[in-house]
Tab-separated table of C-alpha atoms and ligand atoms in Angstrom:
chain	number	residue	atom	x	y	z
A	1	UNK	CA	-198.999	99.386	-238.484
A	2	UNK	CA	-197.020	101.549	-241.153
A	3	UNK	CA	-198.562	104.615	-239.799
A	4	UNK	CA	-197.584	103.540	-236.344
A	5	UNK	CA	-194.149	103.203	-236.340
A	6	UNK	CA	-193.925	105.872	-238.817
A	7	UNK	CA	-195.343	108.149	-236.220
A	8	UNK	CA	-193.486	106.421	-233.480
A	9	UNK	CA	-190.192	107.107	-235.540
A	10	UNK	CA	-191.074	110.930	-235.296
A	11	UNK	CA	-191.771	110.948	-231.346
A	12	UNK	CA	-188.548	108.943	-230.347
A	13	UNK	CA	-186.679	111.512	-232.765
A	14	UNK	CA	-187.879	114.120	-229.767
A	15	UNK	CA	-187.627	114.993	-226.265
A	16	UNK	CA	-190.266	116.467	-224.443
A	17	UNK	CA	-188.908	119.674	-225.454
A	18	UNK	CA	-189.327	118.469	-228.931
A	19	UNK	CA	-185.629	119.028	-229.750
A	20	UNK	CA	-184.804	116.335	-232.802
A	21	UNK	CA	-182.522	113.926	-231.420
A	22	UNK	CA	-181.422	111.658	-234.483
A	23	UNK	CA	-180.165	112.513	-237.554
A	24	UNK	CA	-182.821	110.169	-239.424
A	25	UNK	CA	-186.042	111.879	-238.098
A	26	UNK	CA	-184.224	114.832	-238.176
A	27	UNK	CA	-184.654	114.762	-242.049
A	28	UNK	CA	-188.206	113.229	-241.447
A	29	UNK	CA	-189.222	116.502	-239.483
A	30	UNK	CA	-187.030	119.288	-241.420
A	31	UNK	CA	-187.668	117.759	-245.280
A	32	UNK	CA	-191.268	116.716	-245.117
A	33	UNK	CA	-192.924	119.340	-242.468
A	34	UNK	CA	-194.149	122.366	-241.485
A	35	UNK	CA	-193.992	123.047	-237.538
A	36	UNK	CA	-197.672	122.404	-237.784
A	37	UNK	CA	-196.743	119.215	-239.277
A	38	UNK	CA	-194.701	118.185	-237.208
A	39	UNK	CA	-196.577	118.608	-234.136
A	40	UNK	CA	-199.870	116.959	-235.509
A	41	UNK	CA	-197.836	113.683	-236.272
A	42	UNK	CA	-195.915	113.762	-232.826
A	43	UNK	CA	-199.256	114.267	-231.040
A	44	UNK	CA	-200.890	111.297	-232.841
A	45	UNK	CA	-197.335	109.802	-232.314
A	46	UNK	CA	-197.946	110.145	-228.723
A	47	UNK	CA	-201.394	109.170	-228.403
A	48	UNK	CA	-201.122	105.453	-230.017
A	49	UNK	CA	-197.436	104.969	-228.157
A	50	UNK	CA	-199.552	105.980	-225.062
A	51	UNK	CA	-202.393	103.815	-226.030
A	52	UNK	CA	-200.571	100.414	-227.325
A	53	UNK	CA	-198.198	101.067	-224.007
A	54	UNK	CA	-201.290	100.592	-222.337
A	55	UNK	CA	-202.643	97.546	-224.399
A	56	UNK	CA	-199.623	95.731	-223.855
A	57	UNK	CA	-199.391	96.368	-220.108
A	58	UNK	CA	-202.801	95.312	-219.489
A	59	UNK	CA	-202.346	92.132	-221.715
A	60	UNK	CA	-198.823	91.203	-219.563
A	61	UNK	CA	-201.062	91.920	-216.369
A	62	UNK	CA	-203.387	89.460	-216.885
A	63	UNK	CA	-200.868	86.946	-218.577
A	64	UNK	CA	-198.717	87.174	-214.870
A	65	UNK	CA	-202.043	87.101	-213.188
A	66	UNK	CA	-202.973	83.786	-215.225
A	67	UNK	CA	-199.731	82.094	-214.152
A	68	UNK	CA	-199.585	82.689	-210.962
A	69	UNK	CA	-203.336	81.919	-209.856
A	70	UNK	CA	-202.192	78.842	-211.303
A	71	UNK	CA	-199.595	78.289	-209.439
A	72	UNK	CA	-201.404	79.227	-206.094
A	73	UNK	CA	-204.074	76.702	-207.269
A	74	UNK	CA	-200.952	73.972	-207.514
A	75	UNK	CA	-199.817	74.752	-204.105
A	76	UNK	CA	-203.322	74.942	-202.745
A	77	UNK	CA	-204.292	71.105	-203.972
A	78	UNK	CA	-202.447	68.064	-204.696
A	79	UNK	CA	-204.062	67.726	-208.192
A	80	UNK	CA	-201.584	69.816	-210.517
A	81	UNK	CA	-202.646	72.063	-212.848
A	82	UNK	CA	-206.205	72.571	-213.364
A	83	UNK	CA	-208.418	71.522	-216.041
A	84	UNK	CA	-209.117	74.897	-217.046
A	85	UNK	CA	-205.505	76.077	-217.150
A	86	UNK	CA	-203.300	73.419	-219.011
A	87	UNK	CA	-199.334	73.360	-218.889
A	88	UNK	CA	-200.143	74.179	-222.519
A	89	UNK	CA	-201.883	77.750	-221.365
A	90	UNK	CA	-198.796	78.913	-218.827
A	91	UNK	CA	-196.430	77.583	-222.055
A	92	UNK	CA	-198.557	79.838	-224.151
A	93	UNK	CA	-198.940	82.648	-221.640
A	94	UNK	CA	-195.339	82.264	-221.353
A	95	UNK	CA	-194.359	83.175	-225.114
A	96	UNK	CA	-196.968	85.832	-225.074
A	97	UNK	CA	-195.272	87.581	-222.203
A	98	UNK	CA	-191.464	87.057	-223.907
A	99	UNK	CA	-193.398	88.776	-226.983
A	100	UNK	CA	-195.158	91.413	-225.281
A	101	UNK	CA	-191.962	92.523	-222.977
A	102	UNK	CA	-189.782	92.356	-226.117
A	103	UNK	CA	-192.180	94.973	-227.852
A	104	UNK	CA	-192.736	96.994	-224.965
A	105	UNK	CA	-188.651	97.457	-225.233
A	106	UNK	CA	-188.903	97.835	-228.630
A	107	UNK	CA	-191.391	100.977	-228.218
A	108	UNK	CA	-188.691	102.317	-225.687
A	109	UNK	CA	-190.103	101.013	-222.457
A	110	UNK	CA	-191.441	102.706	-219.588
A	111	UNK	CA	-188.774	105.651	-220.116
A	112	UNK	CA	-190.267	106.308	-224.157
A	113	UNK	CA	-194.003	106.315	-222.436
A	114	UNK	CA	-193.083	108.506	-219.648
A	115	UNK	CA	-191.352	110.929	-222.329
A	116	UNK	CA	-194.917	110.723	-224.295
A	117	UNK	CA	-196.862	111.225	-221.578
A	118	UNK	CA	-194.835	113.983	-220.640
A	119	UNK	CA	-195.344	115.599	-224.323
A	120	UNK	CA	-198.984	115.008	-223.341
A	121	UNK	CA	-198.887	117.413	-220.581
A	122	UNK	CA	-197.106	119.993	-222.428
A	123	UNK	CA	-198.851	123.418	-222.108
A	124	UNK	CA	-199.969	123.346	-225.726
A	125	UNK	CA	-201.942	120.048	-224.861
A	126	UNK	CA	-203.680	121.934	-221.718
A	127	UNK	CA	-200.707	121.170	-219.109
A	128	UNK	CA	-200.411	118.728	-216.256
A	129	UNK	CA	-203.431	118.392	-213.693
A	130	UNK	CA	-202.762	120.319	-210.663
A	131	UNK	CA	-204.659	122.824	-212.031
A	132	UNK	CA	-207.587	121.674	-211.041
A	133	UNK	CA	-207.097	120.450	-207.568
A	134	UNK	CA	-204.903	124.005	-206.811
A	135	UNK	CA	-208.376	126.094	-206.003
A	136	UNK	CA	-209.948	122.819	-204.690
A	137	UNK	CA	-207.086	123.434	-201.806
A	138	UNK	CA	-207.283	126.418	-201.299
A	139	UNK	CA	-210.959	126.946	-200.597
A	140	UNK	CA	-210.240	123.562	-198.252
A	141	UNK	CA	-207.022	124.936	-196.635
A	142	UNK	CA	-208.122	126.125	-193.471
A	143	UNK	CA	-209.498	122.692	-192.712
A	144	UNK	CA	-206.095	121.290	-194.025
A	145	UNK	CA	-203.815	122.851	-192.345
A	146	UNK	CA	-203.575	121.435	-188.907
A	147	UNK	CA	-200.121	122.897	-188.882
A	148	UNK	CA	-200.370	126.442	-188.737
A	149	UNK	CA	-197.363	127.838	-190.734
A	150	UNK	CA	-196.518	124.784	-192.117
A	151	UNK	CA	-197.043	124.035	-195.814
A	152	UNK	CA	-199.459	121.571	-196.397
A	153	UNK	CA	-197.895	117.612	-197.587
A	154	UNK	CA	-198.355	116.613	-200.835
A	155	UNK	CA	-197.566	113.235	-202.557
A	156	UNK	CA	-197.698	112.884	-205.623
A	157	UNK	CA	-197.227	109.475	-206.717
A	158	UNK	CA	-196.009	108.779	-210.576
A	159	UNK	CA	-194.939	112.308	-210.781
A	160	UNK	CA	-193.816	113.126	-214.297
A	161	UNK	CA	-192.442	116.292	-213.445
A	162	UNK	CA	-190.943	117.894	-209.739
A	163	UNK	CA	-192.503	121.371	-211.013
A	164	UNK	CA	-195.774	120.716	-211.222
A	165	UNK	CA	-196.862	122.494	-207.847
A	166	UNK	CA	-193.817	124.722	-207.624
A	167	UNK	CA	-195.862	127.968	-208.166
A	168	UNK	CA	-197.318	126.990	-204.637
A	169	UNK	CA	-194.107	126.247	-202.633
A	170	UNK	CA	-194.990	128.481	-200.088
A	171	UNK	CA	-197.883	126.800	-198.750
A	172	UNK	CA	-197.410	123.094	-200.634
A	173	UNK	CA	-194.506	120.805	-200.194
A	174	UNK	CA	-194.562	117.874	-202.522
A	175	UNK	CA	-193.099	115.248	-202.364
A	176	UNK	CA	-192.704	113.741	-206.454
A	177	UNK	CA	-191.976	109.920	-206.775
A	178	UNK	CA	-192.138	107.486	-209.819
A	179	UNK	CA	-191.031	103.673	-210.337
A	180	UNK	CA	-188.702	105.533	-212.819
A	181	UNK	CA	-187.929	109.454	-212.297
A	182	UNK	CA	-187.547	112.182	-215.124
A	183	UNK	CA	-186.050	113.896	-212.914
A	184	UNK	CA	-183.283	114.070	-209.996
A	185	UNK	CA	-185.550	115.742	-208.079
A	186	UNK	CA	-187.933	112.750	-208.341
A	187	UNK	CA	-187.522	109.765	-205.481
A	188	UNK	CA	-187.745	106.778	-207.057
A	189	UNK	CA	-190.052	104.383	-205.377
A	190	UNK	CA	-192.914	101.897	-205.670
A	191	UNK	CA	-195.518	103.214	-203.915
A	192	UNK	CA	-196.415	99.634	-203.429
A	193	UNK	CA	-193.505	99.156	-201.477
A	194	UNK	CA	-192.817	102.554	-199.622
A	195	UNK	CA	-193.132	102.691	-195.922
A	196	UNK	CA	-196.226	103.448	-194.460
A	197	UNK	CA	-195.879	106.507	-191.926
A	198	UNK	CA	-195.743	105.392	-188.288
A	199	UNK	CA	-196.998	108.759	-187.122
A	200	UNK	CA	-198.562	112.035	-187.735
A	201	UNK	CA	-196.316	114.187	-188.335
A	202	UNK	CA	-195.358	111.964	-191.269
A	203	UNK	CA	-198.774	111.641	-192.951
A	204	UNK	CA	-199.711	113.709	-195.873
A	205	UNK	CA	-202.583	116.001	-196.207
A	206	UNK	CA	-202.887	115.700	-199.996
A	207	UNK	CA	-202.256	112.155	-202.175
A	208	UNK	CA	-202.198	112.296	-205.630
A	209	UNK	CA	-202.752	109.945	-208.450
A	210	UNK	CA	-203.338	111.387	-211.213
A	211	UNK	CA	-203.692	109.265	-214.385
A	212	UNK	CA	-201.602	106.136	-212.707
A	213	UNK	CA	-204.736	103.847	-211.680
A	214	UNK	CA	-205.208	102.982	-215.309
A	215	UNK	CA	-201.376	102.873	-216.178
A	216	UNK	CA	-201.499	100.114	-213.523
A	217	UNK	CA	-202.107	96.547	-215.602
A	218	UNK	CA	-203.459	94.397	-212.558
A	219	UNK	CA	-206.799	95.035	-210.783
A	220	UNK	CA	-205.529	93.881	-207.748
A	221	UNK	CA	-202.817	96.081	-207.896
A	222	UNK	CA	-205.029	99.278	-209.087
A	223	UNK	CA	-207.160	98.311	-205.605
A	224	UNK	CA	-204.525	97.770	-203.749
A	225	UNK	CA	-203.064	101.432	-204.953
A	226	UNK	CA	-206.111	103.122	-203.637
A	227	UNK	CA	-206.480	101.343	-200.185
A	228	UNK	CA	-202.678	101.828	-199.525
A	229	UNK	CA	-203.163	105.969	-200.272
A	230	UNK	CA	-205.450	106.164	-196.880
A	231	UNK	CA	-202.463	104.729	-194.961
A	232	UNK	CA	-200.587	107.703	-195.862
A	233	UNK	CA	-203.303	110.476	-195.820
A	234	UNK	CA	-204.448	112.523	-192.595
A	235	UNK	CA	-207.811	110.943	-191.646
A	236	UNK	CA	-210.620	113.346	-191.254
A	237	UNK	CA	-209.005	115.955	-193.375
A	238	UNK	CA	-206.868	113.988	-196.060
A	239	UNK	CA	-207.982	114.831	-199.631
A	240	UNK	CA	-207.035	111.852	-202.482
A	241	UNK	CA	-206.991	113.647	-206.113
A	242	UNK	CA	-207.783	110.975	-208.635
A	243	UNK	CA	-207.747	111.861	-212.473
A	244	UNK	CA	-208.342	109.418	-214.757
A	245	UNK	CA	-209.266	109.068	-218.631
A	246	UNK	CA	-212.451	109.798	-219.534
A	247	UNK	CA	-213.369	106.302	-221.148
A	248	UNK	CA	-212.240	104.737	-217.920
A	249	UNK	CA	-215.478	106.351	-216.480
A	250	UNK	CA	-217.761	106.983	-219.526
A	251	UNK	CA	-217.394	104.599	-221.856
A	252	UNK	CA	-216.558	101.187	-219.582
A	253	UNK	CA	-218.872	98.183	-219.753
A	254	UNK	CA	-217.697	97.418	-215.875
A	255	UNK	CA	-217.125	100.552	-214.700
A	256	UNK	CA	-219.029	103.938	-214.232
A	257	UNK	CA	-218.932	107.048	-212.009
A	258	UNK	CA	-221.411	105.192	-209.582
A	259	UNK	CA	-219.314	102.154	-209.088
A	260	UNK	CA	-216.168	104.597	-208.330
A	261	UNK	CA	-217.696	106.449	-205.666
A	262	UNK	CA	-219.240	103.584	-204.237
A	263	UNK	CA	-215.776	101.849	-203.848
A	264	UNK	CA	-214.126	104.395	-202.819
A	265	UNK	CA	-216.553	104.964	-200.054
A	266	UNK	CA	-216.069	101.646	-199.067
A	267	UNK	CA	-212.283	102.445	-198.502
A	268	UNK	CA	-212.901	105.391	-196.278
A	269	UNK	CA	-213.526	107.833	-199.184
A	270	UNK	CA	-216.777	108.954	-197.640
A	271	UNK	CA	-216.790	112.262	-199.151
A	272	UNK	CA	-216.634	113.230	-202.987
A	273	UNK	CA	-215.597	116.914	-202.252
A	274	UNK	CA	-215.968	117.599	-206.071
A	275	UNK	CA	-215.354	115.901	-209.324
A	276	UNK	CA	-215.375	117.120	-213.028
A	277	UNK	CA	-215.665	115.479	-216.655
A	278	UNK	CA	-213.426	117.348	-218.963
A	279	UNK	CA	-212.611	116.187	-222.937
A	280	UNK	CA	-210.808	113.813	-222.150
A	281	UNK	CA	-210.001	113.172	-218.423
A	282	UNK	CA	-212.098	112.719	-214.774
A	283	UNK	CA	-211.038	114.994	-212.084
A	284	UNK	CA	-211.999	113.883	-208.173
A	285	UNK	CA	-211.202	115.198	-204.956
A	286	UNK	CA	-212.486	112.537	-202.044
A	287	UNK	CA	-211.924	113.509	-198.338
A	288	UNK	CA	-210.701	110.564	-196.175
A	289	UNK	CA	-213.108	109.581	-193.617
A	290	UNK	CA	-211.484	110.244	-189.925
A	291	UNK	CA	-212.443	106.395	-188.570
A	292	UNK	CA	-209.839	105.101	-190.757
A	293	UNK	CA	-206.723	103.700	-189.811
A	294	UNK	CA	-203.750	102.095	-190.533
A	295	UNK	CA	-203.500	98.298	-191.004
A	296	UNK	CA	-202.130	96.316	-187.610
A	297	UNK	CA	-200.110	94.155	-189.618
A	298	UNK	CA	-198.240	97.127	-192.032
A	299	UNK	CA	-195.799	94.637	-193.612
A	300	UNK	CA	-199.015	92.870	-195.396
A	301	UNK	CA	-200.304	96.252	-196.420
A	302	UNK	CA	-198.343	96.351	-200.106
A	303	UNK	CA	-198.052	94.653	-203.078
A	304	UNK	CA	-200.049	91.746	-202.965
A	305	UNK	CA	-200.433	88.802	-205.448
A	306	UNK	CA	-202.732	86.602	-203.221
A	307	UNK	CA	-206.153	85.591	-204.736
A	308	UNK	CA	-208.707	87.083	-203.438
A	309	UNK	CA	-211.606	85.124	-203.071
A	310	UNK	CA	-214.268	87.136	-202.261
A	311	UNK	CA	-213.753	90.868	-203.813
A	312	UNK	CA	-216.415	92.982	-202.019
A	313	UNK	CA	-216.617	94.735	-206.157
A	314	UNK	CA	-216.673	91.713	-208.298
A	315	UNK	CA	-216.132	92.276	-212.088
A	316	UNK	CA	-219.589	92.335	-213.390
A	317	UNK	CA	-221.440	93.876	-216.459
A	318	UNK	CA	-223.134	97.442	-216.254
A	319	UNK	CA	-223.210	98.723	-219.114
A	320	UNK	CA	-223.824	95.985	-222.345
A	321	UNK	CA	-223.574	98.005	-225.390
A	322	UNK	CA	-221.144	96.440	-227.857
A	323	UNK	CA	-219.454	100.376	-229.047
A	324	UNK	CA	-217.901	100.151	-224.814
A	325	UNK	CA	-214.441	99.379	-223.920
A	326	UNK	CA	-213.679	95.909	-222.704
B	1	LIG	C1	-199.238	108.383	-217.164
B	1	LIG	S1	-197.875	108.493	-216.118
B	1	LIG	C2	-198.381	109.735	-215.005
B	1	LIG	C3	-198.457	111.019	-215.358
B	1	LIG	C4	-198.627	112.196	-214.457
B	1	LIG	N1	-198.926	111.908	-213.073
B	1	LIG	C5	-199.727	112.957	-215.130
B	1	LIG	O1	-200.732	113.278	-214.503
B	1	LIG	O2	-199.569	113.216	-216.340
B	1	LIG	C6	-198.027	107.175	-214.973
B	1	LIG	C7	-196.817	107.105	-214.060
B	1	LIG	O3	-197.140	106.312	-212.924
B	1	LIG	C8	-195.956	105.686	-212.506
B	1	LIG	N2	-196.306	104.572	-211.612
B	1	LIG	C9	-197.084	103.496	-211.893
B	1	LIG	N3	-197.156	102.665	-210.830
B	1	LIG	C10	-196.424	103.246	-209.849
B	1	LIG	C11	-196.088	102.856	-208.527
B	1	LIG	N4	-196.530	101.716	-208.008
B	1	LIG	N5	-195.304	103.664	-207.800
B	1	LIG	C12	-194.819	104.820	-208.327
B	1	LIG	N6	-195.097	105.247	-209.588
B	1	LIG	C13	-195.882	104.467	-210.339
B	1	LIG	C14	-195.319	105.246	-213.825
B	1	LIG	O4	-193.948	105.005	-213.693
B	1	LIG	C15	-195.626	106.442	-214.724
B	1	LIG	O5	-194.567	107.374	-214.761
């Protein structure tokens, strides 16, 4: 843990410009290092603030998730709490989740991960990911571009930056937004909760979620991401760019690129227009199917806590090899 907050002390010392911000790191950075130095610790900084952010997000998912399955069980039957989960567990799952929230503000909160993730994007580490989908758009834009003349819509949802397509303004419009915005130019909204568009003209022709699925703690709330992005795409032409850690793919014992396809076909994502494995991330362009539609009831169609009982993907085993994530 030494080397941890060691290296954590370095990346809070710096923006994501990497100017030195307090006077103590200050000394840590100009005394001790080189620029090489510098930028190996801040990158290794950034990886394991990245990573434990993670940890701990997951771990206060499924804490939440615990307690309140409970407490849908308690309303559901006259019987109390359930033999498997005691007044002893939510007491325990309680603490955990005072401990793990206390840390999480200890590391510096969402704002301290977005500023490392951002550092993690920085050209030197091979820049955000609209490169890839850039060409994918343009060899699809005829078929896009139902509006001749118009750009084409693009939302990008848990946008670090407002720049990322600006190269392209003349024929994309994007539209950034984030639970909590870098950036003025950033809306800040839940995608969970933003309005669904009541009409055409509205709907965009490209979604984006790049590298927020596995941000997101609860599975639920991961599937109910996804199924909520084909309210908001143009059916029949609508492309959904998904990028998503490597691992997430390659190295899950529930998860592989099989299983993804298959359940994203199953939410209208009939088409995998192209996907690639790089180092370290997965890059997929899927092409919204034109039978689907929005929900009749809209107000249900967000953040949703309800159990539900029969998943059509239930968690199960794929891959059983002990060196795979969890
Ligand atoms: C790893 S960062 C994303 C980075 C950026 N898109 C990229 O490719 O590097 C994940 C972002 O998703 C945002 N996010 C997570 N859930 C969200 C939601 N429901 N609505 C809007 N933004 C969300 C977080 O606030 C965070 O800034």
């Amino acid at each position: 843990m030494a080397n941890t907050s060691d290296s954590l002390s370095v990346l809070k010392s710096l923006t994501p410009l990497g100017t030195v911000t307090t006077s103590a790191a200050s000394s840590l950075l100009t005394v001790k290092s080189s620029k090489a130095i510098s930028c190996k610790k801040s990158s290794l900084a950034t990886a394991q603030l990245i990573r434990r952010y993670h940890t701990l997000n997951k771990e206060l998912s499924k804490c939440l998730a615990r307690i309140e399955s409970s407490k849908a069980n308690d309303n559901s039957s006259s019987h109390g709490h359930s033999q498997n989960y005691s007044q002893q567990d939510t007491a325990a799952d309680l603490a955990r989740i005072t401990e793990i929230r206390q840390e999480m503000d200890d590391l510096g909160g969402l704002d301290m991960y977005q500023k490392a993730s951002t550092l993690g994007q920085s050209k030197q580490r091979g820049g955000d990911s609209s490169k890839w989908l850039v060409p994918i758009l343009e060899s699809h834009y005829l078929q896009l571009n139902k509006k001749p003349g118009l750009p084409l819509r693009l939302l990008d949802i848990g946008a670090l930056s407002p720049y990322n397509y600006q190269k392209y303004s003349s024929w994309i419009q994007t539209t950034p937004i984030d639970l909590n915005p870098q950036d003025p130019l950033i809306a800040k909204m839940d995608f969970l909760e933003m309005p669904i568009p009541t009409d055409r003209e509205h709907l965009f022709d490209v979604v984006c979620l790049s590298l927020v699925i596995n941000f997101v703690g609860d599975p639920k709330q991961r599937g109910e991401i996804l199924r909520r992005s084909t309210y908001f795409l143009m059916p029949g032409t609508g492309i959904l760019y998904l990028v998503l850690p490597l691992p997430c793919i390659q190295n899950s014992r529930y998860m592989d690129h099989g299983l993804l396809v298959e359940m994203m076909q199953a939410l209208g994502y009939t088409s995998l227009l192209k996907y690639h494995f790089a180092r370290k991330l997965a890059y997929y362009a899927f092409k919204l199917d034109a039978a689907v539609a929005a929900p009749k009831n809209k107000h249900k169609a967000h953040r949703s806590s309800e159990n539900v009982a029969h998943p059509l993907f239930p968690k199960k085993l794929r891959h059983d090899k002990p060196n795979r994530n969890k």
